PDB file of C-alpha atoms in Angstrom:
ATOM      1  CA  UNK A   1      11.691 -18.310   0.261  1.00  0.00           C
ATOM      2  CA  UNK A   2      13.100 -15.526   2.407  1.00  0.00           C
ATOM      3  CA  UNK A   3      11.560 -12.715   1.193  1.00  0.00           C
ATOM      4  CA  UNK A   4       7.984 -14.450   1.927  1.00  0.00           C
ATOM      5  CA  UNK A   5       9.402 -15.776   5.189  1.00  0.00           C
ATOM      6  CA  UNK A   6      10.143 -12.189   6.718  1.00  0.00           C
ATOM      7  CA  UNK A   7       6.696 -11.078   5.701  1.00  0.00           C
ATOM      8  CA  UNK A   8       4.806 -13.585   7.261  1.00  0.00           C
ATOM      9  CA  UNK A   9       6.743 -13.092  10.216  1.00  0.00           C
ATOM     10  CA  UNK A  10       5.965  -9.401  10.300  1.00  0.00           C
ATOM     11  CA  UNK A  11       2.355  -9.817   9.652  1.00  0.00           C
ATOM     12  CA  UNK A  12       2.386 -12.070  12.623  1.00  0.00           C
ATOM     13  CA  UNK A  13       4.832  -9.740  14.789  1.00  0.00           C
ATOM     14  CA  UNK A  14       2.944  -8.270  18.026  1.00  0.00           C
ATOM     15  CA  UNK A  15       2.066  -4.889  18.319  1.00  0.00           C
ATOM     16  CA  UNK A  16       0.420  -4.349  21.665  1.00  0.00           C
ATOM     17  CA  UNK A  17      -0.146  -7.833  22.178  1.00  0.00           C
ATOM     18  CA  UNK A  18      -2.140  -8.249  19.131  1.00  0.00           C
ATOM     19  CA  UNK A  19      -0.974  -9.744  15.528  1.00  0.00           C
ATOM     20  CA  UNK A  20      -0.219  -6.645  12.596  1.00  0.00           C
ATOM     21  CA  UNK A  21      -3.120  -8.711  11.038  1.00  0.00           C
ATOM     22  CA  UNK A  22      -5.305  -7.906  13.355  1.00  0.00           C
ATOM     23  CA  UNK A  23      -5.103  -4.582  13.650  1.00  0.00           C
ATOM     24  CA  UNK A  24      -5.453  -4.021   9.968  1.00  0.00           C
ATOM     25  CA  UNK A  25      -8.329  -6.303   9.718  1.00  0.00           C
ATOM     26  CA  UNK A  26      -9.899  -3.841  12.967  1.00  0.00           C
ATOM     27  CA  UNK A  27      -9.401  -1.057  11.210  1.00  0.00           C
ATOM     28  CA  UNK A  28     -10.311  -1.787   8.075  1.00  0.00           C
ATOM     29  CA  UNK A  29     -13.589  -3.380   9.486  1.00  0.00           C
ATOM     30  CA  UNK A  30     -14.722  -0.136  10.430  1.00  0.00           C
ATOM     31  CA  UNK A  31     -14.962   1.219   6.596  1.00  0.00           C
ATOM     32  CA  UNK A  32     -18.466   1.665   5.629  1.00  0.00           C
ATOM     33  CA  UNK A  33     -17.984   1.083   1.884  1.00  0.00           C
ATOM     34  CA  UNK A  34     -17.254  -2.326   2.573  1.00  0.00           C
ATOM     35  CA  UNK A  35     -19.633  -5.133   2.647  1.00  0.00           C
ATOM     36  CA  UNK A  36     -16.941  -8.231   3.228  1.00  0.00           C
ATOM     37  CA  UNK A  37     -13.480  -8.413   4.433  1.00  0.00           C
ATOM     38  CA  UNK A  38     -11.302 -11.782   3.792  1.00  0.00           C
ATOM     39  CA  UNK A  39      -7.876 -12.126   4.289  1.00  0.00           C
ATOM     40  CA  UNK A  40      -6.280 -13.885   1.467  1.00  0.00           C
ATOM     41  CA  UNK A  41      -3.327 -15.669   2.520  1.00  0.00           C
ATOM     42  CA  UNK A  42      -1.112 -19.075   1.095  1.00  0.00           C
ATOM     43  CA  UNK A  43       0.890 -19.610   4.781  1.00  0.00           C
ATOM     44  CA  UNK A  44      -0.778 -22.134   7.093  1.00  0.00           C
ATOM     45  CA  UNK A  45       0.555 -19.724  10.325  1.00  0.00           C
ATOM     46  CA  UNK A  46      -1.489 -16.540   9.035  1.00  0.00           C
ATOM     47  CA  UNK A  47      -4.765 -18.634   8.650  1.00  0.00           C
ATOM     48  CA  UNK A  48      -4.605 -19.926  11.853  1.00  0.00           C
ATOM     49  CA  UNK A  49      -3.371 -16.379  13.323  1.00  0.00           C
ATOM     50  CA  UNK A  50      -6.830 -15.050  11.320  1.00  0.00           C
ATOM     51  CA  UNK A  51      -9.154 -18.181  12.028  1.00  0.00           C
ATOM     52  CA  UNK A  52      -8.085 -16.758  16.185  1.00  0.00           C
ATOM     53  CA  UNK A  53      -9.719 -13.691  16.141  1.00  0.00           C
ATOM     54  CA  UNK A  54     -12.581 -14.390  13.770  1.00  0.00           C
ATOM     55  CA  UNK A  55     -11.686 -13.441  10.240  1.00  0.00           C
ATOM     56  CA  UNK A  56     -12.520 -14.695   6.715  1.00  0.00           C
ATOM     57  CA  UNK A  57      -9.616 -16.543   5.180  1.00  0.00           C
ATOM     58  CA  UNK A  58      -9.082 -18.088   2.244  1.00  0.00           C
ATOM     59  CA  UNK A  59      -5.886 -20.070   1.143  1.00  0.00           C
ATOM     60  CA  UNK A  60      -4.618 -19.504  -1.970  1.00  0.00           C
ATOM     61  CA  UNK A  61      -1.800 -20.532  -4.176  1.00  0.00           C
ATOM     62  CA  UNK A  62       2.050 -19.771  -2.895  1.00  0.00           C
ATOM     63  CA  UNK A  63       3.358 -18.614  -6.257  1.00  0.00           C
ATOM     64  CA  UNK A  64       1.208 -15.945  -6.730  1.00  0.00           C
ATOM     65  CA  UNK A  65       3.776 -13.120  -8.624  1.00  0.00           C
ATOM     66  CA  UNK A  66       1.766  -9.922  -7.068  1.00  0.00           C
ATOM     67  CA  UNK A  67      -0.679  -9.497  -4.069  1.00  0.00           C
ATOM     68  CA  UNK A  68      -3.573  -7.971  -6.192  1.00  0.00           C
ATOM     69  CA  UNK A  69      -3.171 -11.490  -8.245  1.00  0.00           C
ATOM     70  CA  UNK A  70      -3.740 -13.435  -4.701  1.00  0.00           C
ATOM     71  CA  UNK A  71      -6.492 -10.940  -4.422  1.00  0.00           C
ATOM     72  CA  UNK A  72      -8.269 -12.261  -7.801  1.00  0.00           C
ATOM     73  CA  UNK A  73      -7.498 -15.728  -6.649  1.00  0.00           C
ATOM     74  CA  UNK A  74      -9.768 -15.403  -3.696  1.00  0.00           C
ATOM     75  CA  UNK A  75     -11.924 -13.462  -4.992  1.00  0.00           C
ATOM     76  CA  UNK A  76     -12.939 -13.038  -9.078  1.00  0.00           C
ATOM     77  CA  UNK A  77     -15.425 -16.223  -8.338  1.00  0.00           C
ATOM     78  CA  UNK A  78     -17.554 -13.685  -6.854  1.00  0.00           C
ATOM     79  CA  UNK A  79     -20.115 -10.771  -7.937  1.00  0.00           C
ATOM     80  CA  UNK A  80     -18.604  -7.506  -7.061  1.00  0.00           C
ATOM     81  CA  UNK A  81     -18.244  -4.168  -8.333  1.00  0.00           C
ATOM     82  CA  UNK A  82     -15.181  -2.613  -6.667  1.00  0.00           C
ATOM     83  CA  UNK A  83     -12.754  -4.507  -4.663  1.00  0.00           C
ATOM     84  CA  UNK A  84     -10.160  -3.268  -1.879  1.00  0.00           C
ATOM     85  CA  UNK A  85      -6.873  -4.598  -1.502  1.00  0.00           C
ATOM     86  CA  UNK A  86      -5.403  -3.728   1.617  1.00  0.00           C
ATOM     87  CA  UNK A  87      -2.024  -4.810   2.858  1.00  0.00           C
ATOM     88  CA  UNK A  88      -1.883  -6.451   5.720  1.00  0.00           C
ATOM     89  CA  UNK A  89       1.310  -4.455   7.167  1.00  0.00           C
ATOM     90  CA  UNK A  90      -0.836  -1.172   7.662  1.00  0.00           C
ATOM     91  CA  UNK A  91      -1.850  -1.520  11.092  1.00  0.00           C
ATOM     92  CA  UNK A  92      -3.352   2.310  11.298  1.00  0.00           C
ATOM     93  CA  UNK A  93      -4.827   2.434   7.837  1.00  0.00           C
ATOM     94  CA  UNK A  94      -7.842   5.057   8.254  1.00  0.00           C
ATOM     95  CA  UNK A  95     -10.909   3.663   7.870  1.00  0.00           C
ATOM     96  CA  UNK A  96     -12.504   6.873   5.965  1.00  0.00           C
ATOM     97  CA  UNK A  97      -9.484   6.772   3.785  1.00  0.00           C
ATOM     98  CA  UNK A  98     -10.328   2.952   2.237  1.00  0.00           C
ATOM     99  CA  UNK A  99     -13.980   5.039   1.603  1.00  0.00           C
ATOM    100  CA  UNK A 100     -12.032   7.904   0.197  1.00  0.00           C
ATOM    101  CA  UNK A 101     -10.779   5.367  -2.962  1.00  0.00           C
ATOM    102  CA  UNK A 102     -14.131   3.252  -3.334  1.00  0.00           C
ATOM    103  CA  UNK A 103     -16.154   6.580  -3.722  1.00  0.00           C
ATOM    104  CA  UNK A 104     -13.495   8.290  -6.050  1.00  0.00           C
ATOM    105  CA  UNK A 105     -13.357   4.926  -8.005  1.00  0.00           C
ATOM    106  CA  UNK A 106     -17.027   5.327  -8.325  1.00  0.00           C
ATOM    107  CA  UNK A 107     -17.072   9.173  -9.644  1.00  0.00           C
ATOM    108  CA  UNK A 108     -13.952   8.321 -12.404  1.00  0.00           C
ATOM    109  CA  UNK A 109     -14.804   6.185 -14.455  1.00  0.00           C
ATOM    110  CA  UNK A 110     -11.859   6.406 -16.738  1.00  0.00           C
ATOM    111  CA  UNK A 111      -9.501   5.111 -13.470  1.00  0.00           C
ATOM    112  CA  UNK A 112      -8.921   1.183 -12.963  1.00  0.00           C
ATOM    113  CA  UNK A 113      -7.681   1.865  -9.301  1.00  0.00           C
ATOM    114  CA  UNK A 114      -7.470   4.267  -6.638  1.00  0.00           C
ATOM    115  CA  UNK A 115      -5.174   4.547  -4.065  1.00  0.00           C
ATOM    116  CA  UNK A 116      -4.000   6.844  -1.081  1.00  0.00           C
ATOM    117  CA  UNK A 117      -1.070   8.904  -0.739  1.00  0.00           C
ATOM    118  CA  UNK A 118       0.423  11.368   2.165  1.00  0.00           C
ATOM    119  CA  UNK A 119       2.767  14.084   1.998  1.00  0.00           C
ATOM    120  CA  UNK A 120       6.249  12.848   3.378  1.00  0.00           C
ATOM    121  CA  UNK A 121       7.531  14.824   6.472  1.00  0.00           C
ATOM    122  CA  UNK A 122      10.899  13.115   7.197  1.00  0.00           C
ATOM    123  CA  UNK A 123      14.713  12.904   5.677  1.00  0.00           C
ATOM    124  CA  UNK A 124      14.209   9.172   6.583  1.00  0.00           C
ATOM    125  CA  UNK A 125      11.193   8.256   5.086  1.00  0.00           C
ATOM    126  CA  UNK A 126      12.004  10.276   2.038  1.00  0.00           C
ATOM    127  CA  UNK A 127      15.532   8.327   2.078  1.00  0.00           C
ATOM    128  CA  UNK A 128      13.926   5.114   2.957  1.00  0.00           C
ATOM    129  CA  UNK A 129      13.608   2.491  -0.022  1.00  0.00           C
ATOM    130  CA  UNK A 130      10.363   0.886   1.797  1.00  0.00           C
ATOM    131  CA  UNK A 131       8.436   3.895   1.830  1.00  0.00           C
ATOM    132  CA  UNK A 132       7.382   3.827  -1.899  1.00  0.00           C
ATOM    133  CA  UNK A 133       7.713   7.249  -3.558  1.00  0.00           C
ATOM    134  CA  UNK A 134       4.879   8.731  -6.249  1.00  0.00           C
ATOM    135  CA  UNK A 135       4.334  11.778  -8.489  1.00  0.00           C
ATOM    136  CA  UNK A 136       0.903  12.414 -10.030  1.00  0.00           C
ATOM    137  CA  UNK A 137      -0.309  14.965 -12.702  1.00  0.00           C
ATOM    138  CA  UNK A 138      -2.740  17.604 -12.596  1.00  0.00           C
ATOM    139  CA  UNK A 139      -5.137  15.748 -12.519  1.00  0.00           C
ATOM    140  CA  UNK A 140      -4.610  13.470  -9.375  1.00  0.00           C
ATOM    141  CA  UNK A 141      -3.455  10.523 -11.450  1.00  0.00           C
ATOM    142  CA  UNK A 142      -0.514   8.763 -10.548  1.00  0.00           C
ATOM    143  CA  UNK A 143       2.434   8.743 -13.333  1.00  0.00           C
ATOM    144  CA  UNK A 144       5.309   6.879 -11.432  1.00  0.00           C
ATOM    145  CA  UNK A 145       6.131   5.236  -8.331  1.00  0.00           C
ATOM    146  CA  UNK A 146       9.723   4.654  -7.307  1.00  0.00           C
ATOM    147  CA  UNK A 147      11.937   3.415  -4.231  1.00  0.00           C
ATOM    148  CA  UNK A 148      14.075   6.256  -5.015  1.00  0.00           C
ATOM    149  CA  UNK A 149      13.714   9.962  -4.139  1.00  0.00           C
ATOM    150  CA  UNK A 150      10.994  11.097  -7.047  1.00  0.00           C
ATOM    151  CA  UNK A 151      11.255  13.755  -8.469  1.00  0.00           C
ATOM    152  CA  UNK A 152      14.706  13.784  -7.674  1.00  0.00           C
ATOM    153  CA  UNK A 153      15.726  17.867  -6.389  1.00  0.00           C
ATOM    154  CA  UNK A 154      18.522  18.417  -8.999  1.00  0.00           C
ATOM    155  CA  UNK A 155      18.491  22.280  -7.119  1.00  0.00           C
ATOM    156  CA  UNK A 156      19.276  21.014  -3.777  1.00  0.00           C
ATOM    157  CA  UNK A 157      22.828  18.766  -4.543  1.00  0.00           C
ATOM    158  CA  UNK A 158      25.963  20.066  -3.245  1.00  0.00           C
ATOM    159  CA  UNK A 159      28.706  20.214  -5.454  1.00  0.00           C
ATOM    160  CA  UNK A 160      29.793  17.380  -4.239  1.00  0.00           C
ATOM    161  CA  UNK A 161      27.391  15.671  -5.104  1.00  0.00           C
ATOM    162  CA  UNK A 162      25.505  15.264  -1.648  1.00  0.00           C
ATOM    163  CA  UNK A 163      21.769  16.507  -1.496  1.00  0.00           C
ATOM    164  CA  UNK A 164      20.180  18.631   1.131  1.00  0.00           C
ATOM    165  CA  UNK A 165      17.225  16.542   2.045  1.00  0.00           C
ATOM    166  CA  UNK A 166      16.054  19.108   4.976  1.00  0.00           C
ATOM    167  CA  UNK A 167      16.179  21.622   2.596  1.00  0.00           C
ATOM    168  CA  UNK A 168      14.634  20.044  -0.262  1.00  0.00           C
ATOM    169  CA  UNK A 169      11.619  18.530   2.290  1.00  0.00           C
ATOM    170  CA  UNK A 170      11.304  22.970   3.607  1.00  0.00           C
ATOM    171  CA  UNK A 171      11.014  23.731  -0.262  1.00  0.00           C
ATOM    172  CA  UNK A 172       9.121  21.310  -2.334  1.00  0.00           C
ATOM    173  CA  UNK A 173       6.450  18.306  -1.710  1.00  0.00           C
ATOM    174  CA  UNK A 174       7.215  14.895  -1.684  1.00  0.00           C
ATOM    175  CA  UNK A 175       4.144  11.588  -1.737  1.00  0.00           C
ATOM    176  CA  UNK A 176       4.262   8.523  -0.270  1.00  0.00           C
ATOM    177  CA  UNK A 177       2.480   5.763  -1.311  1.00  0.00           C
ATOM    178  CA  UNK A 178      -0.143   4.062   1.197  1.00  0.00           C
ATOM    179  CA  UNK A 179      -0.810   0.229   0.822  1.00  0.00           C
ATOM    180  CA  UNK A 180      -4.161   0.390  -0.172  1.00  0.00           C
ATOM    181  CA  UNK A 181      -6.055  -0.656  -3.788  1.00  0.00           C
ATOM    182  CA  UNK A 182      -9.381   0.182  -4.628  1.00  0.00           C
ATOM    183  CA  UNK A 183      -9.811  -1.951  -8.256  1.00  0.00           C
ATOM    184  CA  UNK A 184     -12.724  -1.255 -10.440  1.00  0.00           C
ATOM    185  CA  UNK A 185     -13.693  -5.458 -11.125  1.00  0.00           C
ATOM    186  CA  UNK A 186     -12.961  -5.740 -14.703  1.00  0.00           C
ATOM    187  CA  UNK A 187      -9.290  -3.737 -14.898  1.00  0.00           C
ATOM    188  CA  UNK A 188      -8.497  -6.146 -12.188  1.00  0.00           C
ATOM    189  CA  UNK A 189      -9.209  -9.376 -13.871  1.00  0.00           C
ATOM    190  CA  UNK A 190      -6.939  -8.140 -17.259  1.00  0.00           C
ATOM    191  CA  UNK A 191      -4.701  -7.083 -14.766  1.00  0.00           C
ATOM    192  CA  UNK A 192      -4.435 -10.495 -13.163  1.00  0.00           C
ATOM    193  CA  UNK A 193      -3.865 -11.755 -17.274  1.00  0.00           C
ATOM    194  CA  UNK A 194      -1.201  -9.719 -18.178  1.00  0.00           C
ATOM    195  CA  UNK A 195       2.915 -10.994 -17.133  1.00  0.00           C
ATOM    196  CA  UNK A 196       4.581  -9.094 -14.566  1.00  0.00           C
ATOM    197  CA  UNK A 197       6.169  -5.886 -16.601  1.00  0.00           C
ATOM    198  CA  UNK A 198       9.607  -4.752 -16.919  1.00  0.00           C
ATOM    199  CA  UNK A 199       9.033  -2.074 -14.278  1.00  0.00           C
ATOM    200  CA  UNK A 200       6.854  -3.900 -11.795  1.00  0.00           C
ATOM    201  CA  UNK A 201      10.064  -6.619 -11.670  1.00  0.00           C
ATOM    202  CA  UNK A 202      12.864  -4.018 -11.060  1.00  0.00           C
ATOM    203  CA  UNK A 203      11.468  -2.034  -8.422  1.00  0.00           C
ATOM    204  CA  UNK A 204       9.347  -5.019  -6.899  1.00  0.00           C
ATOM    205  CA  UNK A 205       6.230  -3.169  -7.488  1.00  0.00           C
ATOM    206  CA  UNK A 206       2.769  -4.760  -8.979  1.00  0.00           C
ATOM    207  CA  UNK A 207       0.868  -1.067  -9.555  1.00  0.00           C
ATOM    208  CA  UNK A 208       4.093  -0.626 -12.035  1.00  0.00           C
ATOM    209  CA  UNK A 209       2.733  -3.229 -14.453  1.00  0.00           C
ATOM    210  CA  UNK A 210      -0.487  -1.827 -14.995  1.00  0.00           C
ATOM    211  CA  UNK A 211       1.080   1.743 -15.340  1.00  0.00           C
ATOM    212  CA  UNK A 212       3.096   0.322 -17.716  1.00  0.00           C
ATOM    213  CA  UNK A 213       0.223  -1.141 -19.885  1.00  0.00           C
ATOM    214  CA  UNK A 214      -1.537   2.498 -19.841  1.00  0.00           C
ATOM    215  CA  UNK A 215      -3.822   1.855 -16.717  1.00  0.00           C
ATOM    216  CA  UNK A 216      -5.138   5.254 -14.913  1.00  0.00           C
ATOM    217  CA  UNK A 217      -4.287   4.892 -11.075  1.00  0.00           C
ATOM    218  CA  UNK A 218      -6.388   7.576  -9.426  1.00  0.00           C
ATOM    219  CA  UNK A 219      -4.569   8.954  -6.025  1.00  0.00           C
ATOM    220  CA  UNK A 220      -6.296  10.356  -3.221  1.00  0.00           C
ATOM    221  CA  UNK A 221      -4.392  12.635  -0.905  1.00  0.00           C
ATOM    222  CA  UNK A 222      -4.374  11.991   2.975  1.00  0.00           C
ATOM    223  CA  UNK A 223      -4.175  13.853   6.300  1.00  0.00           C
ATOM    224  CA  UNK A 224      -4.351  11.558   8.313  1.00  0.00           C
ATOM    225  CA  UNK A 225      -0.500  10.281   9.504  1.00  0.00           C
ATOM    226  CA  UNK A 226       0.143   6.259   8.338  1.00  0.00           C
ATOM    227  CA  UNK A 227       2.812   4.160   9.455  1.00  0.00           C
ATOM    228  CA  UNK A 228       3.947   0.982   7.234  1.00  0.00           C
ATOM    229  CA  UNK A 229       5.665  -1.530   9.267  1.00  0.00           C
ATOM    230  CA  UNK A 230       8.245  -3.075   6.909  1.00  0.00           C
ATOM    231  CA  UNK A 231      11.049  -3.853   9.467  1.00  0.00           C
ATOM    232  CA  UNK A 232      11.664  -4.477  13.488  1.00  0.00           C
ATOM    233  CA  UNK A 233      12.614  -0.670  13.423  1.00  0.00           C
ATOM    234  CA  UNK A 234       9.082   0.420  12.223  1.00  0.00           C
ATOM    235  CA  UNK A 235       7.355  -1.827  14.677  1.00  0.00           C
ATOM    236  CA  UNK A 236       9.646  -0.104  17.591  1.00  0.00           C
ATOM    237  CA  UNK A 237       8.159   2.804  16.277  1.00  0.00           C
ATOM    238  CA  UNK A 238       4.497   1.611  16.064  1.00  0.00           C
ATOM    239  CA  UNK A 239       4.683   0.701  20.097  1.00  0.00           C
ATOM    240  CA  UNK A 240       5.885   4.185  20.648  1.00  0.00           C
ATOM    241  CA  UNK A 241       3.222   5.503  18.532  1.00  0.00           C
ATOM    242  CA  UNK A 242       0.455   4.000  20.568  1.00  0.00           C
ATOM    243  CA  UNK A 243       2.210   4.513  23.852  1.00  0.00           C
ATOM    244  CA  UNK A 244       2.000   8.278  23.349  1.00  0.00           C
ATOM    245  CA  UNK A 245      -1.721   7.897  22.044  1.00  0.00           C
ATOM    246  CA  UNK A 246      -0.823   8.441  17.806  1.00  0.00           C
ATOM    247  CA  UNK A 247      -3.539   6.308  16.925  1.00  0.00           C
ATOM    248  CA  UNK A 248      -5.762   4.258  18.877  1.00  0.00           C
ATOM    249  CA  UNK A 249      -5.116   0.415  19.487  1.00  0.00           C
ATOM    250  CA  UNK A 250      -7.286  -2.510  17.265  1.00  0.00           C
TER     251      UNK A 250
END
C-alpha cells in the first residue's frame, strides 16, 4: 500500500542521525502526565527501529482504518483513565503541551478528547493541504477541521478570483492542528465501534468521524512553534531547524 509505505519510511527517515520515532518517543517521554509510552505499530521495520533504542512496541493489525483504532488495539486490554495518542511524525512535540490536554481532559468532563492547536504564521502552511486546518467556538471546542483554508477570507479575493494570503494572515487568525489526542477511555472505545464517517473518508481525517457523531473535541492553544514532518521538504526543514538551535535534539 503506498500511502502506508511513505509513512513508514518517514517515521524511519533520519533527522540528526536519529529515527523521527525516536525523537517523538524522547520528547514525549519527558511528559509528566504520563505513566507508559508504547509505540503501536503493524510494520516489522518500525518495531525493530523501536526495539533499538529501547521502546515499548506492540504489533498490531495492518488494516486498522484510523490510528486512534491501532491505538485501542494495543491498548483497551488495559486499565486506564485517559490515553494519549501521539503521532509519531512530530519530532518536537512539547512535552508540557501532551500535559496541557490530559489536565484539560480532566477539568471537562463533557469533552471525549483534547488536542493542541497553534496559530499559523505562514502563506505556505496556511496553503499547505498537510498542515490540517481547525476553527473552534467560544468555548475552545473544535467545530471543523479541513485541508483547505478554514474559514475561508471571502474579504481578501481579488476580483479575479485570487486571494491575498499575506494579507488575510496580517488581518485575521488562522489554527493548525497538532498531532496529538488526549481520549477520555470510554469515548475512545465507542469511537473505535463506530464505521469511518462520511467526513473522516473525504478529507482522510479520523477526529472527523467522531465530530460527525456529536463528540466534543476540546482544543488547547499553543506557543510553543511545532513542525510536522509529512514530506522530504519538511525534514530539510527540521535539519535546519536544529542546526540553528529551534528546538533541541532527542
Amino acid at each position: 500500500r503506498p500511502v502506508r509505505a511513505l509513512r513508514v519510511r518517514h517515521h524511519l527517515a533520519l533527522l540528526a542521525g536519529q529515527p523521527l520515532l525516536q525523537h517523538v518517543h524522547a520528547r514525549a517521554a519527558r511528559a509528566r502526565t504520563l505513566d507508559r509510552l508504547i509505540i503501536a505499530t503493524d510494520d516489522e521495520r518500525i518495531r525493530e527501529a523501536a526495539a533499538a533504542f529501547g521502546a515499548e512496541v506492540v504489533m498490531t493489525a495492518p488494516d486498522a482504518p484510523s490510528g486512534s483504532d491501532r491505538i485501542v488495539e494495543a491498548v483497551g486490554h488495559l486499565d486506564f483513565e485517559i490515553v494519549v495518542n501521539i503521532q509519531g511524525d512530530e519530532p518536537f512535540i512539547d512535552p508540557a503541551g501532551i500535559d496541557d490536554c490530559v489536565e484539560a481532559l480532566r477539568e471537562a468532563p463533557d469533552a471525549a478528547v483534547a488536542t493542541l492547536i497553534e496559530r499559523i504564521a505562514t502563506a505556505e502552511d496556511l496553503l499547505d493541504p498537510n498542515v490540517v486546518k481547525v476553527v473552534n467556538d467560544d468555548h475552545h471546542n473544535a467545530l471543523y477541521f479541513s485541508r483547505s483554508i478554514i474559514p475561508y477570507p471571502r474579504d481578501y479575493e481579488s476580483a479575479d478570483g485570487e486571494m491575498d494570503v499575506d494579507l488575510a494572515l496580517q488581518k485575521l487568525v488562522f489554527f493548525k492542528h497538532i498531532g496529538l489526542y488526549a481520549w477520555r477511555r470510554d469515548a475512545l472505545m465507542r469511537f473505535a465501534s463506530m464505521p469511518p464517517s462520511f467526513l473522516e473518508m473525504t478529507e482522510k481525517l479520523e477526529q472527523l468521524r467522531l465530530l460527525q457523531a456529536g463528540g466534543r473535541i476540546r482544543v488547547i492553544e499553543t506557543t510553543g512553534r511545532s513542525l510536522g514532518v509529512d514530506t522530504p521538504e519538511d525534514l530539510a526543514a527540521a535539519e535546519r531547524w536544529l542546526a540553528e538551535g529551534g528546538s533541541e535534539s532527542a
